[in-house]
Amino acid sequence: TFVITIIVHTMFSRDIVVGLMQRGNLAHDQINVMLQPFGLTLQQFNVLRILRGRNGKAACLESITTDMIQRMSNTSRLVDRLIAKGLVRRKVCAENRRKVDIFITEKGLDILDKIDPVLVTTENAITSSLSEKEMEQLLQLLTKIKS
C-alpha cells in the first residue's frame, strides 16, 4: 500500500502542477491580449505596478526583479523600454553613484489608471466560473503550495 500511495500521490501531484501551469498560461495570455491596446507587455505592466506600489519612493533593479511575478534577468531592458515610452525615469543615487533609482512617472501612473478597470473586468472573466467561496478556497490552497 505504501508504493500505491506514492504512485497515486505522484499522479495527483503531476496533474495539479500541469493544471496550474495550463491555467496560468491561459490567464497570462488573456491579460497580455488585454494589455496590447496600451502598448505594454505583461512584464512591463508588472514593473509599472511594482513602482506604483512604492508610492513615489525609488526602486532599484534588484528589488524590481525580486518583486516580479515572472523573475527575469533582463529587467534593465524592460526598464529601458519603459523609459523610452516615458512611463518611468531613472536617476543616479546621490549616496551611491553605482546605484540607479527608478521611479514611475505621471504618464506611467496615468496609463495604470486606464488599465485598472479593464484589468478588473479581465480578472473577473477569468474567475467567472468560480463562486466567491470557491475563490477563497482556491486562494487558500494556492497559498499552501510550497515553491
PDB file of C-alpha atoms in Angstrom:
ATOM      1  CA  THR A   1       0.000   0.000   0.000  1.00  0.00           C
ATOM      2  CA  PHE A   2       2.936   2.365   0.569  1.00  0.00           C
ATOM      3  CA  VAL A   3       4.009   2.075  -3.073  1.00  0.00           C
ATOM      4  CA  ILE A   4       0.428   2.564  -4.279  1.00  0.00           C
ATOM      5  CA  THR A   5       0.078   5.650  -2.089  1.00  0.00           C
ATOM      6  CA  ILE A   6       3.278   7.135  -3.558  1.00  0.00           C
ATOM      7  CA  ILE A   7       2.149   6.375  -7.132  1.00  0.00           C
ATOM      8  CA  VAL A   8      -1.303   7.924  -6.594  1.00  0.00           C
ATOM      9  CA  HIS A   9       0.188  10.975  -4.869  1.00  0.00           C
ATOM     10  CA  THR A  10       2.680  11.373  -7.727  1.00  0.00           C
ATOM     11  CA  MET A  11      -0.135  11.165 -10.313  1.00  0.00           C
ATOM     12  CA  PHE A  12      -2.181  13.785  -8.462  1.00  0.00           C
ATOM     13  CA  SER A  13       0.877  15.983  -7.975  1.00  0.00           C
ATOM     14  CA  ARG A  14       1.654  15.873 -11.675  1.00  0.00           C
ATOM     15  CA  ASP A  15      -1.961  16.607 -12.636  1.00  0.00           C
ATOM     16  CA  ILE A  16      -2.054  19.536 -10.217  1.00  0.00           C
ATOM     17  CA  VAL A  17       1.232  21.020 -11.428  1.00  0.00           C
ATOM     18  CA  VAL A  18       0.246  20.614 -15.094  1.00  0.00           C
ATOM     19  CA  GLY A  19      -3.183  22.109 -14.372  1.00  0.00           C
ATOM     20  CA  LEU A  20      -1.636  25.085 -12.595  1.00  0.00           C
ATOM     21  CA  MET A  21       0.735  25.668 -15.493  1.00  0.00           C
ATOM     22  CA  GLN A  22      -2.042  25.406 -18.087  1.00  0.00           C
ATOM     23  CA  ARG A  23      -4.412  27.741 -16.220  1.00  0.00           C
ATOM     24  CA  GLY A  24      -1.545  30.135 -15.522  1.00  0.00           C
ATOM     25  CA  ASN A  25      -0.730  30.254 -19.232  1.00  0.00           C
ATOM     26  CA  LEU A  26      -4.385  30.921 -20.080  1.00  0.00           C
ATOM     27  CA  ALA A  27      -4.550  33.803 -17.596  1.00  0.00           C
ATOM     28  CA  HIS A  28      -1.192  35.117 -18.846  1.00  0.00           C
ATOM     29  CA  ASP A  29      -2.419  35.062 -22.449  1.00  0.00           C
ATOM     30  CA  GLN A  30      -5.730  36.782 -21.642  1.00  0.00           C
ATOM     31  CA  ILE A  31      -4.021  39.571 -19.693  1.00  0.00           C
ATOM     32  CA  ASN A  32      -1.421  40.000 -22.452  1.00  0.00           C
ATOM     33  CA  VAL A  33      -4.232  40.445 -25.004  1.00  0.00           C
ATOM     34  CA  MET A  34      -5.897  42.974 -22.679  1.00  0.00           C
ATOM     35  CA  LEU A  35      -2.617  44.956 -22.427  1.00  0.00           C
ATOM     36  CA  GLN A  36      -1.937  45.107 -26.192  1.00  0.00           C
ATOM     37  CA  PRO A  37      -4.060  48.236 -26.837  1.00  0.00           C
ATOM     38  CA  PHE A  38      -1.992  50.005 -24.161  1.00  0.00           C
ATOM     39  CA  GLY A  39       1.282  49.049 -25.865  1.00  0.00           C
ATOM     40  CA  LEU A  40       2.573  47.089 -22.875  1.00  0.00           C
ATOM     41  CA  THR A  41       3.707  43.548 -22.249  1.00  0.00           C
ATOM     42  CA  LEU A  42       2.723  41.750 -19.072  1.00  0.00           C
ATOM     43  CA  GLN A  43       6.276  42.106 -17.754  1.00  0.00           C
ATOM     44  CA  GLN A  44       6.316  45.878 -18.415  1.00  0.00           C
ATOM     45  CA  PHE A  45       2.928  46.187 -16.736  1.00  0.00           C
ATOM     46  CA  ASN A  46       4.257  44.235 -13.764  1.00  0.00           C
ATOM     47  CA  VAL A  47       7.186  46.663 -13.407  1.00  0.00           C
ATOM     48  CA  LEU A  48       4.812  49.642 -13.509  1.00  0.00           C
ATOM     49  CA  ARG A  49       2.622  48.120 -10.805  1.00  0.00           C
ATOM     50  CA  ILE A  50       5.660  47.435  -8.624  1.00  0.00           C
ATOM     51  CA  LEU A  51       6.805  51.043  -8.991  1.00  0.00           C
ATOM     52  CA  ARG A  52       3.325  52.404  -8.292  1.00  0.00           C
ATOM     53  CA  GLY A  53       3.299  50.342  -5.098  1.00  0.00           C
ATOM     54  CA  ARG A  54       6.380  52.227  -3.905  1.00  0.00           C
ATOM     55  CA  ASN A  55       4.243  55.379  -3.569  1.00  0.00           C
ATOM     56  CA  GLY A  56       6.848  57.697  -5.061  1.00  0.00           C
ATOM     57  CA  LYS A  57       9.841  56.041  -3.411  1.00  0.00           C
ATOM     58  CA  ALA A  58      12.720  54.801  -5.512  1.00  0.00           C
ATOM     59  CA  ALA A  59      13.278  51.214  -6.524  1.00  0.00           C
ATOM     60  CA  CYS A  60      16.475  49.592  -7.752  1.00  0.00           C
ATOM     61  CA  LEU A  61      16.668  46.942 -10.474  1.00  0.00           C
ATOM     62  CA  GLU A  62      17.361  44.200  -7.952  1.00  0.00           C
ATOM     63  CA  SER A  63      14.252  44.968  -5.880  1.00  0.00           C
ATOM     64  CA  ILE A  64      12.081  45.183  -9.004  1.00  0.00           C
ATOM     65  CA  THR A  65      13.369  41.811 -10.199  1.00  0.00           C
ATOM     66  CA  THR A  66      12.717  40.278  -6.776  1.00  0.00           C
ATOM     67  CA  ASP A  67       9.132  41.566  -6.721  1.00  0.00           C
ATOM     68  CA  MET A  68       8.239  40.492 -10.250  1.00  0.00           C
ATOM     69  CA  ILE A  69       5.729  37.710 -10.821  1.00  0.00           C
ATOM     70  CA  GLN A  70       7.975  36.231 -13.508  1.00  0.00           C
ATOM     71  CA  ARG A  71      11.528  36.974 -12.470  1.00  0.00           C
ATOM     72  CA  MET A  72      13.856  37.581 -15.372  1.00  0.00           C
ATOM     73  CA  SER A  73      17.421  38.615 -15.962  1.00  0.00           C
ATOM     74  CA  ASN A  74      16.552  41.361 -18.435  1.00  0.00           C
ATOM     75  CA  THR A  75      14.804  43.742 -16.039  1.00  0.00           C
ATOM     76  CA  SER A  76      17.158  46.530 -17.110  1.00  0.00           C
ATOM     77  CA  ARG A  77      15.948  46.166 -20.724  1.00  0.00           C
ATOM     78  CA  LEU A  78      12.336  46.249 -19.547  1.00  0.00           C
ATOM     79  CA  VAL A  79      13.060  49.447 -17.636  1.00  0.00           C
ATOM     80  CA  ASP A  80      14.860  50.909 -20.684  1.00  0.00           C
ATOM     81  CA  ARG A  81      11.752  50.293 -22.807  1.00  0.00           C
ATOM     82  CA  LEU A  82       9.541  51.905 -20.180  1.00  0.00           C
ATOM     83  CA  ILE A  83      11.898  54.910 -20.048  1.00  0.00           C
ATOM     84  CA  ALA A  84      11.678  55.210 -23.853  1.00  0.00           C
ATOM     85  CA  LYS A  85       7.880  55.307 -23.515  1.00  0.00           C
ATOM     86  CA  GLY A  86       8.120  57.966 -20.805  1.00  0.00           C
ATOM     87  CA  LEU A  87       6.477  55.713 -18.214  1.00  0.00           C
ATOM     88  CA  VAL A  88       9.422  55.527 -15.793  1.00  0.00           C
ATOM     89  CA  ARG A  89      12.535  57.570 -15.135  1.00  0.00           C
ATOM     90  CA  ARG A  90      15.975  56.705 -13.864  1.00  0.00           C
ATOM     91  CA  LYS A  91      18.158  58.743 -11.540  1.00  0.00           C
ATOM     92  CA  VAL A  92      21.647  58.054 -10.217  1.00  0.00           C
ATOM     93  CA  CYS A  93      21.516  57.676  -6.437  1.00  0.00           C
ATOM     94  CA  ALA A  94      23.131  60.633  -4.651  1.00  0.00           C
ATOM     95  CA  GLU A  95      24.614  58.466  -1.851  1.00  0.00           C
ATOM     96  CA  ASN A  96      25.942  55.694  -4.099  1.00  0.00           C
ATOM     97  CA  ARG A  97      26.734  56.642  -7.684  1.00  0.00           C
ATOM     98  CA  ARG A  98      26.827  52.968  -8.711  1.00  0.00           C
ATOM     99  CA  LYS A  99      23.170  52.594  -7.711  1.00  0.00           C
ATOM    100  CA  VAL A 100      20.360  53.704 -10.015  1.00  0.00           C
ATOM    101  CA  ASP A 101      16.989  54.714  -8.613  1.00  0.00           C
ATOM    102  CA  ILE A 102      13.916  54.045 -10.746  1.00  0.00           C
ATOM    103  CA  PHE A 103      10.635  55.932 -10.388  1.00  0.00           C
ATOM    104  CA  ILE A 104       7.269  55.760 -12.136  1.00  0.00           C
ATOM    105  CA  THR A 105       6.270  58.953 -13.987  1.00  0.00           C
ATOM    106  CA  GLU A 106       2.897  60.707 -14.084  1.00  0.00           C
ATOM    107  CA  LYS A 107       2.414  59.228 -17.549  1.00  0.00           C
ATOM    108  CA  GLY A 108       3.068  55.776 -16.070  1.00  0.00           C
ATOM    109  CA  LEU A 109       0.515  56.376 -13.319  1.00  0.00           C
ATOM    110  CA  ASP A 110      -1.996  57.643 -15.875  1.00  0.00           C
ATOM    111  CA  ILE A 111      -1.711  54.534 -18.035  1.00  0.00           C
ATOM    112  CA  LEU A 112      -2.167  52.313 -14.958  1.00  0.00           C
ATOM    113  CA  ASP A 113      -5.322  54.280 -14.072  1.00  0.00           C
ATOM    114  CA  LYS A 114      -6.656  53.472 -17.560  1.00  0.00           C
ATOM    115  CA  ILE A 115      -5.650  49.817 -17.352  1.00  0.00           C
ATOM    116  CA  ASP A 116      -7.047  49.133 -13.856  1.00  0.00           C
ATOM    117  CA  PRO A 117     -10.772  48.915 -14.760  1.00  0.00           C
ATOM    118  CA  VAL A 118     -10.028  46.826 -17.875  1.00  0.00           C
ATOM    119  CA  LEU A 119      -7.863  44.515 -15.776  1.00  0.00           C
ATOM    120  CA  VAL A 120     -10.628  44.064 -13.204  1.00  0.00           C
ATOM    121  CA  THR A 121     -13.024  43.059 -15.989  1.00  0.00           C
ATOM    122  CA  THR A 122     -10.457  40.600 -17.390  1.00  0.00           C
ATOM    123  CA  GLU A 123      -9.706  39.095 -13.969  1.00  0.00           C
ATOM    124  CA  ASN A 124     -13.434  38.719 -13.293  1.00  0.00           C
ATOM    125  CA  ALA A 125     -13.871  36.961 -16.651  1.00  0.00           C
ATOM    126  CA  ILE A 126     -11.001  34.586 -15.862  1.00  0.00           C
ATOM    127  CA  THR A 127     -12.534  33.629 -12.500  1.00  0.00           C
ATOM    128  CA  SER A 128     -16.208  33.842 -13.541  1.00  0.00           C
ATOM    129  CA  SER A 129     -16.776  30.070 -13.278  1.00  0.00           C
ATOM    130  CA  LEU A 130     -15.912  30.152  -9.554  1.00  0.00           C
ATOM    131  CA  SER A 131     -18.160  31.179  -6.676  1.00  0.00           C
ATOM    132  CA  GLU A 132     -16.797  33.533  -4.024  1.00  0.00           C
ATOM    133  CA  LYS A 133     -16.399  30.598  -1.645  1.00  0.00           C
ATOM    134  CA  GLU A 134     -14.509  28.603  -4.294  1.00  0.00           C
ATOM    135  CA  MET A 135     -12.230  31.568  -4.988  1.00  0.00           C
ATOM    136  CA  GLU A 136     -11.496  31.880  -1.282  1.00  0.00           C
ATOM    137  CA  GLN A 137     -10.745  28.144  -1.038  1.00  0.00           C
ATOM    138  CA  LEU A 138      -8.551  28.218  -4.134  1.00  0.00           C
ATOM    139  CA  LEU A 139      -6.578  31.161  -2.802  1.00  0.00           C
ATOM    140  CA  GLN A 140      -6.026  29.340   0.495  1.00  0.00           C
ATOM    141  CA  LEU A 141      -4.876  26.194  -1.330  1.00  0.00           C
ATOM    142  CA  LEU A 142      -2.547  28.140  -3.633  1.00  0.00           C
ATOM    143  CA  THR A 143      -1.047  29.830  -0.591  1.00  0.00           C
ATOM    144  CA  LYS A 144      -0.342  26.404   0.930  1.00  0.00           C
ATOM    145  CA  ILE A 145       1.598  25.193  -2.099  1.00  0.00           C
ATOM    146  CA  LYS A 146       5.304  25.407  -1.424  1.00  0.00           C
ATOM    147  CA  SER A 147       7.585  26.900  -4.023  1.00  0.00           C
TER     148      SER A 147
END
